[in-house]
PDB file of C-alpha atoms in Angstrom:
ATOM      1  CA  MET A   1      41.529  -5.557  68.563  1.00 59.00           C
ATOM      2  CA  THR A   2      38.523  -7.452  69.807  1.00 64.00           C
ATOM      3  CA  PRO A   3      39.112  -8.252  73.626  1.00 60.00           C
ATOM      4  CA  SER A   4      39.323 -11.364  74.188  1.00 59.00           C
ATOM      5  CA  PRO A   5      36.159 -12.844  76.766  1.00 64.00           C
ATOM      6  CA  SER A   6      36.519 -13.400  80.601  1.00 65.00           C
ATOM      7  CA  PRO A   7      36.902 -16.673  81.081  1.00 67.00           C
ATOM      8  CA  LEU A   8      33.459 -18.853  83.155  1.00 65.00           C
ATOM      9  CA  PRO A   9      33.737 -19.159  86.226  1.00 68.00           C
ATOM     10  CA  GLU A  10      34.985 -22.292  88.247  1.00 76.00           C
ATOM     11  CA  LEU A  11      31.643 -22.255  90.488  1.00 87.00           C
ATOM     12  CA  PRO A  12      28.046 -21.325  88.933  1.00 92.00           C
ATOM     13  CA  TRP A  13      27.471 -18.566  91.198  1.00 96.00           C
ATOM     14  CA  GLN A  14      24.342 -16.500  92.010  1.00 95.00           C
ATOM     15  CA  ILE A  15      24.959 -12.883  91.593  1.00 94.00           C
ATOM     16  CA  THR A  16      23.188  -9.429  91.938  1.00 94.00           C
ATOM     17  CA  GLY A  17      23.627  -5.969  92.819  1.00 92.00           C
ATOM     18  CA  ASN A  18      22.441  -2.837  91.978  1.00 88.00           C
ATOM     19  CA  HIS A  19      23.937   0.618  90.495  1.00 84.00           C
ATOM     20  CA  TRP A  20      26.183   1.060  93.580  1.00 85.00           C
ATOM     21  CA  LEU A  21      26.643  -2.506  94.820  1.00 90.00           C
ATOM     22  CA  ALA A  22      27.882  -6.012  93.751  1.00 94.00           C
ATOM     23  CA  ILE A  23      27.172  -9.330  95.343  1.00 96.00           C
ATOM     24  CA  PRO A  24      28.800 -11.430  92.540  1.00 95.00           C
ATOM     25  CA  CYS A  25      29.726 -14.858  94.712  1.00 96.00           C
ATOM     26  CA  ILE A  26      26.384 -16.630  96.339  1.00 97.00           C
ATOM     27  CA  HIS A  27      27.457 -19.823  96.429  1.00 96.00           C
ATOM     28  CA  PRO A  28      24.387 -21.993  95.175  1.00 95.00           C
ATOM     29  CA  ALA A  29      25.489 -24.857  97.791  1.00 95.00           C
ATOM     30  CA  THR A  30      25.580 -22.980 101.231  1.00 95.00           C
ATOM     31  CA  GLY A  31      23.540 -19.849  99.730  1.00 96.00           C
ATOM     32  CA  GLY A  32      26.988 -18.153 101.503  1.00 97.00           C
ATOM     33  CA  VAL A  33      28.290 -14.438 100.448  1.00 98.00           C
ATOM     34  CA  HIS A  34      31.859 -14.745  99.711  1.00 98.00           C
ATOM     35  CA  ALA A  35      32.088 -11.390  98.805  1.00 97.00           C
ATOM     36  CA  ILE A  36      30.707  -7.566  98.233  1.00 96.00           C
ATOM     37  CA  GLY A  37      32.239  -5.172  96.320  1.00 94.00           C
ATOM     38  CA  LEU A  38      30.892  -1.795  96.528  1.00 91.00           C
ATOM     39  CA  LEU A  39      31.865   1.430  94.413  1.00 88.00           C
ATOM     40  CA  HIS A  40      34.074   4.337  95.827  1.00 88.00           C
ATOM     41  CA  ARG A  41      34.605   7.708  94.220  1.00 86.00           C
ATOM     42  CA  GLY A  42      37.443   8.442  96.383  1.00 84.00           C
ATOM     43  CA  ALA A  43      39.542   5.548  95.594  1.00 85.00           C
ATOM     44  CA  ARG A  44      38.711   5.652  92.088  1.00 87.00           C
ATOM     45  CA  GLY A  45      38.192   1.615  91.950  1.00 89.00           C
ATOM     46  CA  ALA A  46      36.016  -1.066  93.611  1.00 91.00           C
ATOM     47  CA  LEU A  47      36.307  -1.418  97.561  1.00 94.00           C
ATOM     48  CA  GLU A  48      35.356  -5.395  98.137  1.00 96.00           C
ATOM     49  CA  PHE A  49      35.093  -7.327 101.550  1.00 96.00           C
ATOM     50  CA  ALA A  50      35.514 -11.252 101.320  1.00 97.00           C
ATOM     51  CA  GLY A  51      35.650 -13.863 103.470  1.00 96.00           C
ATOM     52  CA  ASP A  52      38.978 -15.600 102.258  1.00 96.00           C
ATOM     53  CA  PRO A  53      41.227 -14.252  99.392  1.00 95.00           C
ATOM     54  CA  GLY A  54      40.443 -17.076  97.210  1.00 95.00           C
ATOM     55  CA  PHE A  55      36.818 -16.149  97.486  1.00 95.00           C
ATOM     56  CA  GLU A  56      36.552 -15.938  93.517  1.00 93.00           C
ATOM     57  CA  ARG A  57      37.295 -19.630  93.345  1.00 94.00           C
ATOM     58  CA  GLY A  58      34.901 -20.301  96.325  1.00 93.00           C
ATOM     59  CA  GLU A  59      37.701 -21.060  98.957  1.00 94.00           C
ATOM     60  CA  GLY A  60      37.666 -20.814 102.246  1.00 94.00           C
ATOM     61  CA  PRO A  61      34.849 -19.466 104.616  1.00 95.00           C
ATOM     62  CA  ALA A  62      31.971 -17.441 103.027  1.00 97.00           C
ATOM     63  CA  LEU A  63      31.870 -13.104 104.448  1.00 97.00           C
ATOM     64  CA  LEU A  64      28.743 -14.088 105.439  1.00 97.00           C
ATOM     65  CA  ALA A  65      26.663 -17.493 105.529  1.00 97.00           C
ATOM     66  CA  PRO A  66      22.539 -18.254 106.470  1.00 97.00           C
ATOM     67  CA  SER A  67      22.692 -20.999 109.192  1.00 96.00           C
ATOM     68  CA  ILE A  68      19.603 -22.566 110.822  1.00 96.00           C
ATOM     69  CA  ALA A  69      19.073 -24.433 114.089  1.00 96.00           C
ATOM     70  CA  VAL A  70      15.810 -26.295 114.780  1.00 96.00           C
ATOM     71  CA  ASP A  71      14.803 -27.628 118.178  1.00 94.00           C
ATOM     72  CA  GLY A  72      18.867 -27.016 119.104  1.00 92.00           C
ATOM     73  CA  VAL A  73      19.903 -28.658 116.287  1.00 95.00           C
ATOM     74  CA  ALA A  74      22.279 -27.445 113.995  1.00 94.00           C
ATOM     75  CA  ARG A  75      21.610 -28.221 110.428  1.00 93.00           C
ATOM     76  CA  PRO A  76      23.701 -27.492 108.036  1.00 91.00           C
ATOM     77  CA  LEU A  77      22.822 -26.021 104.668  1.00 92.00           C
ATOM     78  CA  SER A  78      25.860 -27.588 102.721  1.00 88.00           C
ATOM     79  CA  GLY A  79      24.568 -31.352 103.756  1.00 85.00           C
ATOM     80  CA  GLU A  80      21.041 -30.434 102.087  1.00 88.00           C
ATOM     81  CA  GLN A  81      19.449 -29.643  98.725  1.00 90.00           C
ATOM     82  CA  MET A  82      18.541 -26.132  97.695  1.00 93.00           C
ATOM     83  CA  ALA A  83      16.984 -25.032  94.315  1.00 95.00           C
ATOM     84  CA  TRP A  84      17.947 -21.470  93.112  1.00 96.00           C
ATOM     85  CA  GLU A  85      15.403 -19.494  90.637  1.00 95.00           C
ATOM     86  CA  ARG A  86      15.720 -15.842  89.458  1.00 92.00           C
ATOM     87  CA  ALA A  87      12.755 -13.843  91.242  1.00 85.00           C
ATOM     88  CA  MET A  88      12.115 -11.323  87.943  1.00 85.00           C
ATOM     89  CA  GLY A  89      15.118 -12.389  86.667  1.00 82.00           C
ATOM     90  CA  TRP A  90      17.545 -10.606  89.007  1.00 85.00           C
ATOM     91  CA  LEU A  91      16.953 -11.633  92.583  1.00 92.00           C
ATOM     92  CA  PRO A  92      18.578 -15.133  93.489  1.00 96.00           C
ATOM     93  CA  THR A  93      16.362 -17.209  95.523  1.00 97.00           C
ATOM     94  CA  PHE A  94      16.589 -21.046  96.852  1.00 97.00           C
ATOM     95  CA  THR A  95      13.643 -23.044  98.499  1.00 96.00           C
ATOM     96  CA  CYS A  96      15.684 -25.790 101.107  1.00 96.00           C
ATOM     97  CA  PRO A  97      13.335 -28.619 102.891  1.00 96.00           C
ATOM     98  CA  LEU A  98      14.515 -29.800 106.519  1.00 94.00           C
ATOM     99  CA  GLY A  99      12.038 -32.266 107.426  1.00 93.00           C
ATOM    100  CA  SER A 100       8.343 -30.598 107.840  1.00 95.00           C
ATOM    101  CA  LEU A 101      10.399 -27.214 107.634  1.00 96.00           C
ATOM    102  CA  LEU A 102      10.792 -25.510 104.266  1.00 97.00           C
ATOM    103  CA  LEU A 103      13.562 -22.643 104.658  1.00 97.00           C
ATOM    104  CA  ARG A 104      13.699 -19.741 101.841  1.00 97.00           C
ATOM    105  CA  GLY A 105      15.958 -17.138 101.061  1.00 97.00           C
ATOM    106  CA  THR A 106      16.614 -14.157  98.892  1.00 96.00           C
ATOM    107  CA  VAL A 107      19.351 -11.865  98.379  1.00 96.00           C
ATOM    108  CA  PHE A 108      18.849  -8.440  97.075  1.00 92.00           C
ATOM    109  CA  ALA A 109      19.756  -4.964  96.455  1.00 90.00           C
ATOM    110  CA  PRO A 110      17.386  -2.184  96.603  1.00 84.00           C
ATOM    111  CA  PHE A 111      17.382   0.985  94.968  1.00 78.00           C
ATOM    112  CA  GLY A 112      16.257   3.775  94.069  1.00 70.00           C
ATOM    113  CA  ARG A 113      15.293   7.500  95.007  1.00 69.00           C
ATOM    114  CA  ASP A 114      14.936   6.399  98.764  1.00 69.00           C
ATOM    115  CA  ALA A 115      18.351   4.236  98.629  1.00 64.00           C
ATOM    116  CA  ASP A 116      20.351   6.651 100.555  1.00 68.00           C
ATOM    117  CA  VAL A 117      22.948   3.931 101.515  1.00 71.00           C
ATOM    118  CA  ALA A 118      24.426   1.054  99.464  1.00 75.00           C
ATOM    119  CA  GLY A 119      23.053  -1.617 100.776  1.00 88.00           C
ATOM    120  CA  VAL A 120      21.766  -6.119 100.907  1.00 93.00           C
ATOM    121  CA  VAL A 121      19.160  -7.775 102.168  1.00 94.00           C
ATOM    122  CA  TYR A 122      19.482 -11.488 102.817  1.00 97.00           C
ATOM    123  CA  ALA A 123      16.056 -12.434 103.761  1.00 96.00           C
ATOM    124  CA  LEU A 124      14.893 -15.886 104.866  1.00 96.00           C
ATOM    125  CA  SER A 125      11.993 -17.176 106.002  1.00 96.00           C
ATOM    126  CA  VAL A 126      10.779 -20.479 107.598  1.00 97.00           C
ATOM    127  CA  GLU A 127       7.408 -21.993 106.595  1.00 97.00           C
ATOM    128  CA  ASN A 128       6.543 -25.089 109.254  1.00 97.00           C
ATOM    129  CA  ARG A 129       4.353 -27.703 107.331  1.00 95.00           C
ATOM    130  CA  GLY A 130       4.474 -29.936 110.505  1.00 93.00           C
ATOM    131  CA  ASP A 131       1.847 -30.308 112.945  1.00 94.00           C
ATOM    132  CA  ALA A 132       3.978 -29.116 116.190  1.00 95.00           C
ATOM    133  CA  SER A 133       5.877 -25.852 116.655  1.00 96.00           C
ATOM    134  CA  ALA A 134       9.266 -25.743 116.364  1.00 96.00           C
ATOM    135  CA  GLU A 135      12.395 -23.442 117.767  1.00 97.00           C
ATOM    136  CA  VAL A 136      14.055 -21.775 115.003  1.00 97.00           C
ATOM    137  CA  THR A 137      17.515 -20.134 114.870  1.00 97.00           C
ATOM    138  CA  LEU A 138      18.454 -18.381 111.949  1.00 97.00           C
ATOM    139  CA  ALA A 139      21.794 -16.823 111.845  1.00 96.00           C
ATOM    140  CA  LEU A 140      24.249 -15.016 109.239  1.00 96.00           C
ATOM    141  CA  ASP A 141      27.731 -16.674 110.182  1.00 96.00           C
ATOM    142  CA  GLY A 142      30.746 -15.019 108.827  1.00 96.00           C
ATOM    143  CA  THR A 143      34.121 -14.321 108.480  1.00 96.00           C
ATOM    144  CA  LEU A 144      36.157 -10.982 107.592  1.00 96.00           C
ATOM    145  CA  GLY A 145      39.773 -12.443 105.651  1.00 95.00           C
ATOM    146  CA  HIS A 146      40.309 -10.704 102.980  1.00 95.00           C
ATOM    147  CA  ARG A 147      39.837  -7.013 101.915  1.00 95.00           C
ATOM    148  CA  GLN A 148      41.300  -5.302  98.619  1.00 94.00           C
ATOM    149  CA  LEU A 149      40.941  -2.545  96.236  1.00 93.00           C
ATOM    150  CA  ARG A 150      39.958  -3.053  92.368  1.00 92.00           C
ATOM    151  CA  VAL A 151      40.845  -1.443  89.355  1.00 89.00           C
ATOM    152  CA  ARG A 152      41.287  -3.839  86.934  1.00 85.00           C
ATOM    153  CA  SER A 153      42.655  -6.571  89.420  1.00 89.00           C
ATOM    154  CA  GLY A 154      41.817  -7.263  92.869  1.00 89.00           C
ATOM    155  CA  ARG A 155      45.584  -5.082  95.173  1.00 91.00           C
ATOM    156  CA  PRO A 156      44.968  -6.272  98.885  1.00 92.00           C
ATOM    157  CA  LEU A 157      44.146  -3.409 101.394  1.00 89.00           C
ATOM    158  CA  VAL A 158      47.108  -4.466 104.662  1.00 87.00           C
ATOM    159  CA  ASP A 159      45.729  -3.025 107.366  1.00 89.00           C
ATOM    160  CA  GLN A 160      44.204  -5.417 109.764  1.00 90.00           C
ATOM    161  CA  ALA A 161      40.520  -6.518 109.442  1.00 92.00           C
ATOM    162  CA  LEU A 162      38.548  -5.653 112.605  1.00 90.00           C
ATOM    163  CA  VAL A 163      35.132  -6.825 113.310  1.00 93.00           C
ATOM    164  CA  SER A 164      33.047  -5.228 116.618  1.00 91.00           C
ATOM    165  CA  ARG A 165      29.773  -3.967 117.967  1.00 88.00           C
ATOM    166  CA  GLY A 166      28.438  -0.900 116.172  1.00 79.00           C
ATOM    167  CA  ASP A 167      28.353   1.940 118.901  1.00 69.00           C
ATOM    168  CA  GLY A 168      25.170   3.411 120.484  1.00 61.00           C
ATOM    169  CA  GLU A 169      21.548   0.976 121.262  1.00 61.00           C
ATOM    170  CA  GLY A 170      21.580  -0.779 118.015  1.00 65.00           C
ATOM    171  CA  GLU A 171      22.039  -4.513 117.585  1.00 85.00           C
ATOM    172  CA  VAL A 172      24.944  -3.950 114.711  1.00 92.00           C
ATOM    173  CA  LEU A 173      27.979  -5.865 114.053  1.00 93.00           C
ATOM    174  CA  LEU A 174      30.831  -3.062 112.076  1.00 92.00           C
ATOM    175  CA  LEU A 175      32.630  -4.564 109.562  1.00 93.00           C
ATOM    176  CA  GLU A 176      36.042  -2.535 108.552  1.00 92.00           C
ATOM    177  CA  GLY A 177      40.029  -2.242 108.307  1.00 91.00           C
ATOM    178  CA  ALA A 178      42.032  -0.899 111.365  1.00 88.00           C
ATOM    179  CA  GLY A 179      43.990   1.803 108.847  1.00 86.00           C
ATOM    180  CA  GLN A 180      42.723   5.790 108.920  1.00 79.00           C
ATOM    181  CA  PRO A 181      41.255   6.945 107.614  1.00 79.00           C
ATOM    182  CA  GLY A 182      38.736   4.245 106.451  1.00 82.00           C
ATOM    183  CA  LEU A 183      37.699   4.186 102.857  1.00 87.00           C
ATOM    184  CA  ALA A 184      34.709   1.933 103.649  1.00 90.00           C
ATOM    185  CA  ALA A 185      32.658  -0.122 106.143  1.00 91.00           C
ATOM    186  CA  LEU A 186      30.589  -2.695 106.070  1.00 93.00           C
ATOM    187  CA  ALA A 187      27.332  -2.874 109.060  1.00 93.00           C
ATOM    188  CA  ILE A 188      25.250  -5.855 109.453  1.00 94.00           C
ATOM    189  CA  GLY A 189      21.896  -5.999 111.577  1.00 93.00           C
ATOM    190  CA  ALA A 190      18.977  -8.111 111.823  1.00 93.00           C
ATOM    191  CA  ASP A 191      15.410  -7.320 111.707  1.00 90.00           C
ATOM    192  CA  GLY A 192      14.429  -7.397 115.109  1.00 89.00           C
ATOM    193  CA  PRO A 193      16.451  -8.950 118.808  1.00 90.00           C
ATOM    194  CA  ALA A 194      19.531 -10.087 118.209  1.00 93.00           C
ATOM    195  CA  GLU A 195      22.541 -12.051 119.739  1.00 93.00           C
ATOM    196  CA  LEU A 196      25.805 -10.438 118.460  1.00 94.00           C
ATOM    197  CA  GLU A 197      29.199 -12.578 118.729  1.00 93.00           C
ATOM    198  CA  VAL A 198      31.975 -11.508 117.943  1.00 93.00           C
ATOM    199  CA  GLY A 199      35.253 -14.032 117.766  1.00 86.00           C
ATOM    200  CA  ASP A 200      38.568 -12.862 119.150  1.00 68.00           C
ATOM    201  CA  ALA A 201      40.694 -12.825 115.659  1.00 55.00           C
ATOM    202  CA  GLY A 202      43.989 -14.133 117.510  1.00 56.00           C
ATOM    203  CA  GLY A 203      46.327 -13.401 114.760  1.00 58.00           C
ATOM    204  CA  SER A 204      43.726 -14.696 111.749  1.00 75.00           C
ATOM    205  CA  ALA A 205      40.514 -13.588 109.811  1.00 89.00           C
ATOM    206  CA  PRO A 206      37.995 -12.204 112.653  1.00 93.00           C
ATOM    207  CA  ARG A 207      34.850 -14.281 112.907  1.00 95.00           C
ATOM    208  CA  TYR A 208      31.444 -13.024 114.148  1.00 96.00           C
ATOM    209  CA  ARG A 209      27.488 -14.335 114.707  1.00 96.00           C
ATOM    210  CA  ILE A 210      24.063 -12.378 114.358  1.00 96.00           C
ATOM    211  CA  ALA A 211      21.436 -15.119 115.261  1.00 96.00           C
ATOM    212  CA  ARG A 212      17.558 -14.685 116.012  1.00 95.00           C
ATOM    213  CA  ARG A 213      15.775 -17.401 117.870  1.00 95.00           C
ATOM    214  CA  LEU A 214      11.751 -17.488 116.870  1.00 94.00           C
ATOM    215  CA  THR A 215       9.032 -19.824 117.835  1.00 96.00           C
ATOM    216  CA  VAL A 216       7.099 -21.429 114.048  1.00 96.00           C
ATOM    217  CA  PRO A 217       3.506 -22.365 115.135  1.00 96.00           C
ATOM    218  CA  ALA A 218       2.488 -25.116 112.898  1.00 95.00           C
ATOM    219  CA  GLY A 219       1.162 -24.272 110.034  1.00 94.00           C
ATOM    220  CA  GLY A 220       2.785 -20.778 110.133  1.00 95.00           C
ATOM    221  CA  ARG A 221       5.502 -18.967 108.934  1.00 94.00           C
TER     222      ARG A 221
END
């Protein structure tokens, strides 16, 4: 018996991952990550975090999406022109011109003997090709709108989705479920001092934001 091929996705997603973590739904027009999945031995399947139940079709908000404001003015990436390439054949990388600035982004999931925790890095950089410095805010905005367990097909987890600040002094956001014991959680942090915002769910999917404010000098990055 010959298995039938899987249908092509409705969106030309950018994809990456490693042995334990899958990032299969990176939106080509916004750079937003609509889902992250990880293998879980105890659950005997894959646990998937997403921004919306229709994530496979690109519906609803992203689980996390990059955003940028220049001198206090937001520049939605959905209205800009993104050019994608695959670094080393596996790392989705985009460039996006914003006037005299150039935004670059790369999504990659490190692996190897030193990778003790399954994780993903969203690296963003801004190059200033202008004659004056720019005040830039780089952020990841996201929604925890759906979680599910997948063996062959997805089966939604029914406990409430939670987004909170991590315990301790670290500037980390924690995405998880209210049910105990929790099978898995996502922790999101920046590589420097960051501003964290957690929206009140109010009966809907909880939202969050993690942002860094930077000054990019003329001719600098």
